[in-house]
């Protein structure tokens, strides 16, 4: 990978050793013949798709999954060998490119296959398809055994397409309640039982299903996303994890300006923060255009091992913090990660943002370089 020089001190530090270790632990958790599909969509949940894919493959993953054709092509440009599966819907126009680049597509509509077929007539390689079963997620997929058999027969009777897999996705695997999960498993099992033959790769479980809901539900492969990044799918899953996960993402910057302001002076747009006493203010070059959205106002950061709050409104490219004393320009600021005894986790941000941890690294925008170590 090309190392690029960055001049701004704001960066996301990605611990590839943590990702490697998480995938190794996941691999050991599975039966030896079960493959790991490393879910590296959305730029590997904001961690950087190429570097994460490399670490995951080295640690034992064999298949890479993404959401879109462009993500798949980006991965293929860096990795010639491994299977790449697009989990979402792909446009019909992408079918010949997928065949040429050996990218596996998700199939859930007979029309799609019929319309893609003429575009594949000149291809030497077949287009490989995994049929998606909507067993209760309500997103994409066939919803009855009749639809399954129709799409199966369409694939079998169409030149240049090949059935390679069958899969589903669970909607509630991270909940304590098992009712909906069990219904989904039952429906998927019924689908499998009516298939005239079992395709090469049957897969269903994500992190939560695999690690806590039903560790035996492995089929031929398991699709791991959030656990690979060292995060838990939900607090419930976190409380009963079979082994610890190591978070890989931290977010750092440094003080670019430090000043003393007087009691009554204000800070930031709208002059919403008014100093209650004379105090030290530091400016950090990170803002909402980096994904540190304005809702994070008041969130603490770490400076010199201590928690200190962001004050005033977060600007597009900068924000201000209340310092306990004067610090030198260049003093490190940790927005997510560890400093000394203190830690600010992705989960803490997720709580502040009233969302899930998955969303946090994803919203750190491309302007923030991902630095690997
Ligand atoms: N398989 C599919 C089809 C997915 O959509 C996802 C994650 C995974 C596997 C991996 O799940 P995990 O990260 O819990 O292990 N998809 C999403 C999503 O669409 N929104 O949040 C997570």
Tab-separated table of C-alpha atoms in Angstrom, residues 159-357:
chain	number	residue	atom	x	y	z
A	159	UNK	CA	-26.861	-19.900	-19.745
A	160	UNK	CA	-23.886	-18.099	-18.229
A	161	UNK	CA	-25.289	-17.984	-14.691
A	162	UNK	CA	-24.416	-20.450	-11.964
A	163	UNK	CA	-25.925	-21.090	-8.538
A	164	UNK	CA	-23.108	-20.845	-6.003
A	165	UNK	CA	-24.827	-20.106	-2.703
A	166	UNK	CA	-27.919	-19.582	-0.601
A	167	UNK	CA	-28.108	-17.225	2.357
A	168	UNK	CA	-30.249	-15.251	4.750
A	169	UNK	CA	-29.727	-12.504	7.329
A	170	UNK	CA	-31.085	-12.265	10.864
A	171	UNK	CA	-32.942	-9.199	12.111
A	172	UNK	CA	-32.864	-9.800	15.864
A	173	UNK	CA	-29.778	-11.917	16.533
A	174	UNK	CA	-28.464	-9.312	18.995
A	175	UNK	CA	-31.663	-9.381	21.145
A	176	UNK	CA	-32.161	-11.572	24.160
A	177	UNK	CA	-35.531	-12.765	22.879
A	178	UNK	CA	-35.269	-15.729	20.520
A	179	UNK	CA	-38.769	-15.926	19.008
A	180	UNK	CA	-38.172	-14.049	15.761
A	181	UNK	CA	-34.688	-15.520	15.375
A	182	UNK	CA	-36.034	-19.067	15.687
A	183	UNK	CA	-38.746	-18.348	13.118
A	184	UNK	CA	-36.100	-17.110	10.703
A	185	UNK	CA	-33.964	-20.222	11.211
A	186	UNK	CA	-37.014	-22.424	10.656
A	187	UNK	CA	-37.946	-20.669	7.424
A	188	UNK	CA	-34.369	-20.859	6.132
A	189	UNK	CA	-34.211	-24.574	7.016
A	190	UNK	CA	-37.463	-25.160	5.110
A	191	UNK	CA	-35.962	-23.379	2.109
A	192	UNK	CA	-32.845	-25.534	2.286
A	193	UNK	CA	-34.924	-28.691	2.459
A	194	UNK	CA	-36.809	-27.944	-0.772
A	195	UNK	CA	-33.650	-27.150	-2.746
A	196	UNK	CA	-32.976	-29.929	-5.278
A	197	UNK	CA	-29.286	-29.696	-4.400
A	198	UNK	CA	-27.221	-27.833	-1.857
A	199	UNK	CA	-25.139	-25.081	-3.450
A	200	UNK	CA	-21.451	-24.699	-2.568
A	201	UNK	CA	-21.937	-22.009	0.093
A	202	UNK	CA	-24.855	-21.843	2.495
A	203	UNK	CA	-24.483	-19.042	5.048
A	204	UNK	CA	-26.718	-17.273	7.515
A	205	UNK	CA	-25.061	-16.037	10.703
A	206	UNK	CA	-23.639	-12.621	11.441
A	207	UNK	CA	-21.632	-11.805	14.574
A	208	UNK	CA	-24.498	-11.938	17.067
A	209	UNK	CA	-26.038	-15.116	15.644
A	210	UNK	CA	-22.698	-16.860	15.575
A	211	UNK	CA	-21.177	-15.770	18.866
A	212	UNK	CA	-24.180	-15.958	21.145
A	213	UNK	CA	-27.493	-16.819	19.518
A	214	UNK	CA	-26.641	-20.184	18.008
A	215	UNK	CA	-22.917	-20.981	17.766
A	216	UNK	CA	-23.730	-24.244	15.963
A	217	UNK	CA	-25.556	-22.538	13.122
A	218	UNK	CA	-22.474	-22.338	10.917
A	219	UNK	CA	-23.423	-24.007	7.604
A	220	UNK	CA	-20.530	-23.464	5.145
A	221	UNK	CA	-19.608	-19.931	6.161
A	222	UNK	CA	-20.284	-17.174	8.691
A	223	UNK	CA	-20.389	-13.467	7.818
A	224	UNK	CA	-18.510	-11.496	10.469
A	225	UNK	CA	-18.555	-7.713	10.498
A	226	UNK	CA	-18.656	-5.843	13.807
A	227	UNK	CA	-16.730	-8.489	15.797
A	228	UNK	CA	-13.832	-8.314	13.361
A	229	UNK	CA	-13.561	-4.619	14.284
A	230	UNK	CA	-13.529	-5.546	17.966
A	231	UNK	CA	-16.993	-4.257	18.806
A	232	UNK	CA	-20.108	-6.020	20.101
A	233	UNK	CA	-23.380	-5.936	18.180
A	234	UNK	CA	-25.330	-4.925	21.312
A	235	UNK	CA	-24.883	-4.551	25.082
A	236	UNK	CA	-26.695	-7.890	25.508
A	237	UNK	CA	-24.201	-9.683	23.250
A	238	UNK	CA	-21.309	-7.891	24.962
A	239	UNK	CA	-22.416	-9.271	28.323
A	240	UNK	CA	-22.115	-12.882	27.152
A	241	UNK	CA	-19.317	-12.867	24.573
A	242	UNK	CA	-17.462	-16.199	24.416
A	243	UNK	CA	-14.101	-14.395	24.137
A	244	UNK	CA	-12.982	-10.779	24.347
A	245	UNK	CA	-12.887	-8.574	21.264
A	246	UNK	CA	-10.201	-5.953	20.699
A	247	UNK	CA	-11.382	-2.615	19.287
A	248	UNK	CA	-9.286	-1.445	16.359
A	249	UNK	CA	-10.405	2.163	15.828
A	250	UNK	CA	-9.164	5.261	17.592
A	251	UNK	CA	-9.454	8.914	16.664
A	252	UNK	CA	-6.717	11.420	17.407
A	253	UNK	CA	-5.813	15.015	16.870
A	254	UNK	CA	-3.786	17.640	18.671
A	255	UNK	CA	-4.070	21.131	20.066
A	256	UNK	CA	-3.360	23.726	17.389
A	257	UNK	CA	-4.110	26.764	19.542
A	258	UNK	CA	-4.252	27.395	23.280
A	259	UNK	CA	-5.422	30.607	24.885
A	260	UNK	CA	-6.759	32.051	28.097
A	261	UNK	CA	-10.183	33.637	27.963
A	262	UNK	CA	-11.849	35.854	30.549
A	263	UNK	CA	-14.963	35.126	32.553
A	264	UNK	CA	-17.901	36.113	30.338
A	265	UNK	CA	-16.049	35.559	27.029
A	266	UNK	CA	-17.862	33.289	24.601
A	267	UNK	CA	-16.704	30.413	22.415
A	268	UNK	CA	-17.961	29.282	19.015
A	269	UNK	CA	-20.850	29.973	16.642
A	270	UNK	CA	-23.893	31.439	18.301
A	271	UNK	CA	-21.702	32.420	21.276
A	272	UNK	CA	-23.560	29.696	23.156
A	273	UNK	CA	-20.731	28.852	25.529
A	274	UNK	CA	-19.905	31.631	27.963
A	275	UNK	CA	-16.893	31.148	30.230
A	276	UNK	CA	-18.036	30.987	33.872
A	277	UNK	CA	-14.536	31.988	35.046
A	278	UNK	CA	-11.213	32.847	33.452
A	279	UNK	CA	-10.192	29.624	31.714
A	280	UNK	CA	-7.929	27.907	29.178
A	281	UNK	CA	-9.395	26.953	25.813
A	282	UNK	CA	-7.768	24.643	23.296
A	283	UNK	CA	-8.677	24.393	19.621
A	284	UNK	CA	-8.625	21.011	17.847
A	285	UNK	CA	-8.641	20.735	14.040
A	286	UNK	CA	-11.583	18.366	13.734
A	287	UNK	CA	-15.213	19.211	13.125
A	288	UNK	CA	-18.525	18.085	11.761
A	289	UNK	CA	-17.153	17.690	8.228
A	290	UNK	CA	-14.928	14.989	9.722
A	291	UNK	CA	-17.944	13.265	11.280
A	292	UNK	CA	-17.635	14.887	14.696
A	293	UNK	CA	-21.177	16.086	14.310
A	294	UNK	CA	-22.664	18.919	16.323
A	295	UNK	CA	-24.644	16.512	18.471
A	296	UNK	CA	-21.285	15.591	20.052
A	297	UNK	CA	-21.102	19.035	21.718
A	298	UNK	CA	-20.208	18.461	25.371
A	299	UNK	CA	-18.605	15.079	24.621
A	300	UNK	CA	-15.349	14.576	26.488
A	301	UNK	CA	-11.933	14.042	24.889
A	302	UNK	CA	-8.657	12.963	26.487
A	303	UNK	CA	-5.752	15.351	26.969
A	304	UNK	CA	-2.800	14.405	29.162
A	305	UNK	CA	-4.764	11.344	30.298
A	306	UNK	CA	-7.685	13.429	31.578
A	307	UNK	CA	-11.264	13.809	30.376
A	308	UNK	CA	-12.108	17.331	29.279
A	309	UNK	CA	-15.270	18.547	27.520
A	310	UNK	CA	-15.824	19.992	24.070
A	311	UNK	CA	-17.315	23.455	24.644
A	312	UNK	CA	-19.389	25.606	22.321
A	313	UNK	CA	-20.823	24.486	19.015
A	314	UNK	CA	-18.679	22.159	16.922
A	315	UNK	CA	-17.610	23.933	13.709
A	316	UNK	CA	-17.117	22.345	10.285
A	317	UNK	CA	-13.372	21.813	10.706
A	318	UNK	CA	-12.554	22.720	14.297
A	319	UNK	CA	-13.857	22.504	17.818
A	320	UNK	CA	-12.821	23.857	21.181
A	321	UNK	CA	-12.169	22.163	24.513
A	322	UNK	CA	-11.934	23.462	28.074
A	323	UNK	CA	-8.406	22.801	29.359
A	324	UNK	CA	-7.533	22.569	33.072
A	325	UNK	CA	-4.317	24.530	32.412
A	326	UNK	CA	-2.135	25.787	29.564
A	327	UNK	CA	-0.854	23.011	27.318
A	328	UNK	CA	1.688	23.302	24.517
A	329	UNK	CA	0.641	23.411	20.892
A	330	UNK	CA	0.881	19.880	19.554
A	331	UNK	CA	-0.388	18.237	22.756
A	332	UNK	CA	-2.134	15.027	21.740
A	333	UNK	CA	-5.932	14.872	21.897
A	334	UNK	CA	-7.671	11.497	21.846
A	335	UNK	CA	-11.311	11.663	20.810
A	336	UNK	CA	-11.788	7.887	20.716
A	337	UNK	CA	-9.287	5.549	22.337
A	338	UNK	CA	-7.054	5.209	25.361
A	339	UNK	CA	-4.797	7.714	27.107
A	340	UNK	CA	-3.211	6.563	30.350
A	341	UNK	CA	-5.894	5.040	32.566
A	342	UNK	CA	-8.728	6.703	30.693
A	343	UNK	CA	-10.624	5.405	27.712
A	344	UNK	CA	-13.287	6.920	25.465
A	345	UNK	CA	-14.963	4.102	23.602
A	346	UNK	CA	-16.952	3.985	20.397
A	347	UNK	CA	-19.813	2.772	22.598
A	348	UNK	CA	-19.614	5.997	24.642
A	349	UNK	CA	-19.986	8.032	21.438
A	350	UNK	CA	-22.852	5.803	20.309
A	351	UNK	CA	-24.699	6.476	23.582
A	352	UNK	CA	-24.125	10.227	23.267
A	353	UNK	CA	-25.319	10.118	19.646
A	354	UNK	CA	-28.295	7.899	20.549
A	355	UNK	CA	-27.231	5.328	17.970
A	356	UNK	CA	-25.363	2.028	17.661
A	357	UNK	CA	-21.587	1.565	17.665
